[in-house]
Backbone as ProteinMPNN parsed JSONL, in Angstrom:
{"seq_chain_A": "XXXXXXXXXXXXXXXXXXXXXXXXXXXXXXXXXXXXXXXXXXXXXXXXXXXXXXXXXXXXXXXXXXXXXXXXXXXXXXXXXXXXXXXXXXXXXX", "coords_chain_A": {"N_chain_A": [[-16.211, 30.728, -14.534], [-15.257, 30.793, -17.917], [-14.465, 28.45, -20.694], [-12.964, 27.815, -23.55], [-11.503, 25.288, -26.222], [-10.065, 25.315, -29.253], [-8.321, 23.358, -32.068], [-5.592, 24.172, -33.859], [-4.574, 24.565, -36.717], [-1.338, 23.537, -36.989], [-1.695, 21.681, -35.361], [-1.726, 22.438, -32.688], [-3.348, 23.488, -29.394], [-5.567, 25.78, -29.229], [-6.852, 27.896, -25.876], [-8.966, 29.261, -25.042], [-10.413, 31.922, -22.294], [-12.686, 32.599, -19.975], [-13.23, 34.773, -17.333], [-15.159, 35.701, -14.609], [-16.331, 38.683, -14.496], [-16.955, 39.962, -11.925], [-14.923, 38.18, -10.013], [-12.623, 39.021, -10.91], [-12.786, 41.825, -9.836], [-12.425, 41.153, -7.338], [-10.238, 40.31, -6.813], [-8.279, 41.938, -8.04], [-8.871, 43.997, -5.838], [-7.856, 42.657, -3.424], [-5.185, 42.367, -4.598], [-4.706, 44.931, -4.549], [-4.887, 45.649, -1.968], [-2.6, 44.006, -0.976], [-0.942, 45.198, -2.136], [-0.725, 48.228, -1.294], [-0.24, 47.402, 1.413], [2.666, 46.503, 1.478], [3.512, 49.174, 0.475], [5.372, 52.501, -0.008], [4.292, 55.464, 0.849], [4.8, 58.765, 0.522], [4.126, 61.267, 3.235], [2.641, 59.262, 4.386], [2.606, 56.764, 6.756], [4.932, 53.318, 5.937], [2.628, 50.949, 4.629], [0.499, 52.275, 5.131], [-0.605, 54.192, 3.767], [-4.144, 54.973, 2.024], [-5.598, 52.895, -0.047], [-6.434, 54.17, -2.647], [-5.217, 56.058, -2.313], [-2.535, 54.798, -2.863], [-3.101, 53.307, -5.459], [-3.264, 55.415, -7.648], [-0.657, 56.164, -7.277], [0.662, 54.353, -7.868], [-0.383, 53.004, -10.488], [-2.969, 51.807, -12.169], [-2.18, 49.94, -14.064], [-0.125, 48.399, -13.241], [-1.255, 46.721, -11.28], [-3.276, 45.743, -12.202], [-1.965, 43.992, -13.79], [-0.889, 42.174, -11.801], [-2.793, 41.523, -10.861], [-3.252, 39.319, -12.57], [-1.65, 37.702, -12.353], [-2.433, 36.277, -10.062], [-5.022, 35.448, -10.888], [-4.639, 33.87, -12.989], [-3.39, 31.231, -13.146], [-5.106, 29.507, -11.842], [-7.473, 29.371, -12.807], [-6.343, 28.386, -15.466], [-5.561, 26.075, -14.703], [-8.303, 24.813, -13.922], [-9.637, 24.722, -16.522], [-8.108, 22.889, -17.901], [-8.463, 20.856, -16.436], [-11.223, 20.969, -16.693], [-11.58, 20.446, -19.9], [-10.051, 18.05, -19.897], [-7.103, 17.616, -20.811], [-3.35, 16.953, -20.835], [-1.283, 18.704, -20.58], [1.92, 19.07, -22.025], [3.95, 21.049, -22.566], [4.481, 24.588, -21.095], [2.384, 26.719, -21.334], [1.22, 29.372, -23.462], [1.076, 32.386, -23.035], [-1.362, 34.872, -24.093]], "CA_chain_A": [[-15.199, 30.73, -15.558], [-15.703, 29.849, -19.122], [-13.083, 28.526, -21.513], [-13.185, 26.932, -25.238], [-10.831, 24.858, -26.996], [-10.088, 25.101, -30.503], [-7.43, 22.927, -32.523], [-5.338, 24.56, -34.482], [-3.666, 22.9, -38.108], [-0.314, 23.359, -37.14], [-1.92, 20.616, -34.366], [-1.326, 23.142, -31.464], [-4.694, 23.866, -29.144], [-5.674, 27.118, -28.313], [-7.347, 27.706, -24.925], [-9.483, 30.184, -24.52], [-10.534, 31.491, -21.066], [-13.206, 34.196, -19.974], [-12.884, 34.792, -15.892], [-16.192, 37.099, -14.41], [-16.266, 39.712, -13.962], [-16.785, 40.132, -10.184], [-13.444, 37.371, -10.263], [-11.853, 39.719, -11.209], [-12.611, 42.637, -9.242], [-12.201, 40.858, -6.018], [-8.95, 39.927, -7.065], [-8.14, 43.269, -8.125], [-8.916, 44.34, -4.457], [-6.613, 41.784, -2.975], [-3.721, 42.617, -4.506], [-4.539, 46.491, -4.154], [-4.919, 45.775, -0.805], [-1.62, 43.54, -0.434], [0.548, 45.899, -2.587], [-0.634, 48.925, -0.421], [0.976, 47.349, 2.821], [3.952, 46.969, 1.1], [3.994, 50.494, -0.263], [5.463, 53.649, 0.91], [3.865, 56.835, -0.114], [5.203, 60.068, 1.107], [3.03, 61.443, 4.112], [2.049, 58.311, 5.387], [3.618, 55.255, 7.113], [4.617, 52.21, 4.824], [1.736, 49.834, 4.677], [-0.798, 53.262, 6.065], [-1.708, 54.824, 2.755], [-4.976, 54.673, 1.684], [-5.842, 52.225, -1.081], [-6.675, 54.796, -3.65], [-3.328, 56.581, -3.432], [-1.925, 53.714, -3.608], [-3.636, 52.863, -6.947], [-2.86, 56.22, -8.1], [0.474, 56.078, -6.687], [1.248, 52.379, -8.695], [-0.938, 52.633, -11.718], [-3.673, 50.614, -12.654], [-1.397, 48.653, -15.364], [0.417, 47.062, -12.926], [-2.15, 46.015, -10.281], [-4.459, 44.459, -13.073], [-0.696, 42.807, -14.075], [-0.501, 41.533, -10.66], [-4.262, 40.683, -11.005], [-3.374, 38.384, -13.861], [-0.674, 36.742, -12.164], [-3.366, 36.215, -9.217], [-6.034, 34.458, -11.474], [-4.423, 32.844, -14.555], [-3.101, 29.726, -12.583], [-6.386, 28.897, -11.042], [-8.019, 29.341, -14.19], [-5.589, 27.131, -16.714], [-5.817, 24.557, -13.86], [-9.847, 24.301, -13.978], [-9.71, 24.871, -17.672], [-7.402, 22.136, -18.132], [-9.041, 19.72, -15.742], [-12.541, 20.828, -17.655], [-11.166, 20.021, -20.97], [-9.393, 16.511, -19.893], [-5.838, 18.092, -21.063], [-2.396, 16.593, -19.981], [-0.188, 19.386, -21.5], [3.73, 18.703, -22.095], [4.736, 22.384, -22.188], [4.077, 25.9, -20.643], [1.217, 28.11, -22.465], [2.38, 30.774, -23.964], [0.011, 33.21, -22.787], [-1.726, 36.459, -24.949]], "C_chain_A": [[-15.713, 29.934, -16.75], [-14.618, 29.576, -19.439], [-13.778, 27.014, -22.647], [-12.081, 26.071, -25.368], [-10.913, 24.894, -28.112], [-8.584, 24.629, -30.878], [-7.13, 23.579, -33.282], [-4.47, 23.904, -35.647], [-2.568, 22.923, -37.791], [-0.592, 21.372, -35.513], [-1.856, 20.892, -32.734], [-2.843, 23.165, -30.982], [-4.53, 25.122, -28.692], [-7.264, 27.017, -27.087], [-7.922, 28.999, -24.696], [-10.182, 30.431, -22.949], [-11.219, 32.948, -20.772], [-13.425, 34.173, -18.598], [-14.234, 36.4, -16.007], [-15.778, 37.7, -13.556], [-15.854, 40.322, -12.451], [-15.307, 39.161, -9.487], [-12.413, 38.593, -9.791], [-11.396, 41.075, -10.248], [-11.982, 42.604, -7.94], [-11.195, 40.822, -6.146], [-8.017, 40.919, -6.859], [-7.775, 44.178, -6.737], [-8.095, 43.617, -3.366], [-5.508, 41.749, -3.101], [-3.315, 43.971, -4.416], [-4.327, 46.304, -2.321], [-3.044, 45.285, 0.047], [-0.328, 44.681, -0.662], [0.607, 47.2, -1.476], [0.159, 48.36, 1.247], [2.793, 47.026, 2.23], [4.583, 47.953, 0.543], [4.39, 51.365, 0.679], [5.219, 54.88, 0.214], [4.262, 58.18, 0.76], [3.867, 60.879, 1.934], [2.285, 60.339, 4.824], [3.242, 57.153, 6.031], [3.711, 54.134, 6.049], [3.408, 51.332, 5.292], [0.367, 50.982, 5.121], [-1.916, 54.136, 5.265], [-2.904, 54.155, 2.249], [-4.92, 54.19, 0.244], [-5.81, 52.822, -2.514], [-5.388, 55.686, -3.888], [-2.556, 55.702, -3.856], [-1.888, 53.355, -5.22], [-3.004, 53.533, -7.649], [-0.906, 55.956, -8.31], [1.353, 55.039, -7.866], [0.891, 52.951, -9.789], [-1.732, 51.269, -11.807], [-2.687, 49.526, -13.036], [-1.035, 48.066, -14.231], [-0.19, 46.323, -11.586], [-2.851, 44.984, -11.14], [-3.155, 43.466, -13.779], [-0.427, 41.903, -13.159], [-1.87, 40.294, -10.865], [-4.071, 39.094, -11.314], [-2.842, 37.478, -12.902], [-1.071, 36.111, -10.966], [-4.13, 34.659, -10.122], [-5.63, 33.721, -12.607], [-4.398, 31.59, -13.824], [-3.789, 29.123, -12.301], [-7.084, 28.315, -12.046], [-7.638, 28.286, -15.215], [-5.608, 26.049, -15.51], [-7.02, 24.518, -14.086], [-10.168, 24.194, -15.205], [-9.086, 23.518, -18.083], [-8.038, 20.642, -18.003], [-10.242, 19.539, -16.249], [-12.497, 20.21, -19.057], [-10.37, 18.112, -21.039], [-7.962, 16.824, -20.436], [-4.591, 17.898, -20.373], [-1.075, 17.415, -20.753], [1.494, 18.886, -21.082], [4.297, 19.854, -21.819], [4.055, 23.232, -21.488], [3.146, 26.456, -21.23], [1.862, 28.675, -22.612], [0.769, 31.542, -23.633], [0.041, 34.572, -23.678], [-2.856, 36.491, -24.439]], "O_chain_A": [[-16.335, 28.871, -16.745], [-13.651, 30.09, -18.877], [-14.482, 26.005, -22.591], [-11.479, 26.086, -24.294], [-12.013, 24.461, -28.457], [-7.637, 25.178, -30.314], [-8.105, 24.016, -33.895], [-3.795, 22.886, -35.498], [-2.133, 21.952, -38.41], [0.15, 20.484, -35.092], [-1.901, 20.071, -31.818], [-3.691, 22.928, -31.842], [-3.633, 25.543, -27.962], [-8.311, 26.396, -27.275], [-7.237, 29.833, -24.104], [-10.51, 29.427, -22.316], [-10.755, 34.049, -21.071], [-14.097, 33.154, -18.442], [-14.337, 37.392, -16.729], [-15.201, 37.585, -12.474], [-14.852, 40.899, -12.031], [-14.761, 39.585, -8.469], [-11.763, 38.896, -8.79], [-10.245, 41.393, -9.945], [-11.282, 43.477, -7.427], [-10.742, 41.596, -5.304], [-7.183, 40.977, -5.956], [-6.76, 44.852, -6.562], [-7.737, 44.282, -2.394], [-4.703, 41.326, -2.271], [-2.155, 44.357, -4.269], [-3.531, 46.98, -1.669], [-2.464, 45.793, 1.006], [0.655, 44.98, 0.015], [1.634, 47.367, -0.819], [0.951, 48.996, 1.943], [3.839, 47.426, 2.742], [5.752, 47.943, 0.155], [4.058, 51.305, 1.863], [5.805, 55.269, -0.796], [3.701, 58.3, 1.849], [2.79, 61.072, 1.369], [1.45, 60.525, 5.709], [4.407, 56.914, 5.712], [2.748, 53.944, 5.306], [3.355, 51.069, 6.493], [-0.715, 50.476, 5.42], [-3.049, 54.558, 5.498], [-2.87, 52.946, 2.019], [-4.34, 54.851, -0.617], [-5.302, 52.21, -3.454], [-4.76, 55.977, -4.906], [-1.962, 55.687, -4.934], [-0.916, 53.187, -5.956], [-2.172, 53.003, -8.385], [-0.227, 55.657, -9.293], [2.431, 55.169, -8.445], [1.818, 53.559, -10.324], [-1.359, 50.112, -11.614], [-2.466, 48.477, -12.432], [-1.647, 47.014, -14.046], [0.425, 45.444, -10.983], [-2.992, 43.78, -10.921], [-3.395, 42.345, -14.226], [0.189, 40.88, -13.458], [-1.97, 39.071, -10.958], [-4.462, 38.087, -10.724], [-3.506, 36.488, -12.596], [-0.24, 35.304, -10.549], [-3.905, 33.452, -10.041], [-6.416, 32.931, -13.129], [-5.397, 30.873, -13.88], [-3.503, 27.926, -12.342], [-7.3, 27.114, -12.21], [-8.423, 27.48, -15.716], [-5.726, 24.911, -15.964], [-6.991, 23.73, -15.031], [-11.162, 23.478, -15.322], [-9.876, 22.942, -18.83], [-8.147, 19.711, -18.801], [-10.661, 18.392, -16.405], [-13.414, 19.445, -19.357], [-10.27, 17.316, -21.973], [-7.478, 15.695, -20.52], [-4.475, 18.527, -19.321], [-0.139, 16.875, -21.343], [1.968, 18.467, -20.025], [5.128, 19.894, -20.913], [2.945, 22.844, -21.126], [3.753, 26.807, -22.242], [2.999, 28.755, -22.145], [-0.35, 31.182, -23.998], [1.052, 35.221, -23.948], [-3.618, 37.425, -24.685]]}, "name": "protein", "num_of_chains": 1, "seq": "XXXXXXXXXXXXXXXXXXXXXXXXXXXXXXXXXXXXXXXXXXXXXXXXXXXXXXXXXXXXXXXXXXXXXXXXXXXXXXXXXXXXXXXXXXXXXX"}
């Protein structure tokens, strides 16, 4: 994981944060894997369809949404702790 800091004039910091690649994928595969046992796809048992209908089935968008909600936390914690940062509020994440 990389991640920057830059101050901004209103005095706010922005946090940048670049997560690899392979991170990512694994991740990706973890929550394809979790959401498929909680899915039910017509012709199979819940939790029985194969991964890829699944995908189909869902949509990318909201697996790599799940993704996010997987790896951000990990991330703004090591980012945080790399930077020396004792934030007061929430991020606003983009």
């Amino acid at each position: 994981m990389i991640s920057a800091l830059n101050k901004l004039q209103d005095g706010s910091l922005e946090l940048t944060i670049t997560v690899p690649w392979p991170t990512v994928e694994n991740s990706y595969q973890k929550v394809l894997e979790k959401i498929a046992k909680q899915t039910t796809v017509k012709g199979f048992r819940k939790g029985k369809a194969p991964v890829k209908i699944v995908e189909k089935e869902v949509g990318k968008q909201k697996i790599f949404e799940e993704t996010l909600k997987e790896i951000l936390p990990q991330a703004y914690l090591e980012a945080i702790k790399e930077h020396h940062l004792k934030p007061i509020v929430n991020p606003q994440i983009t």
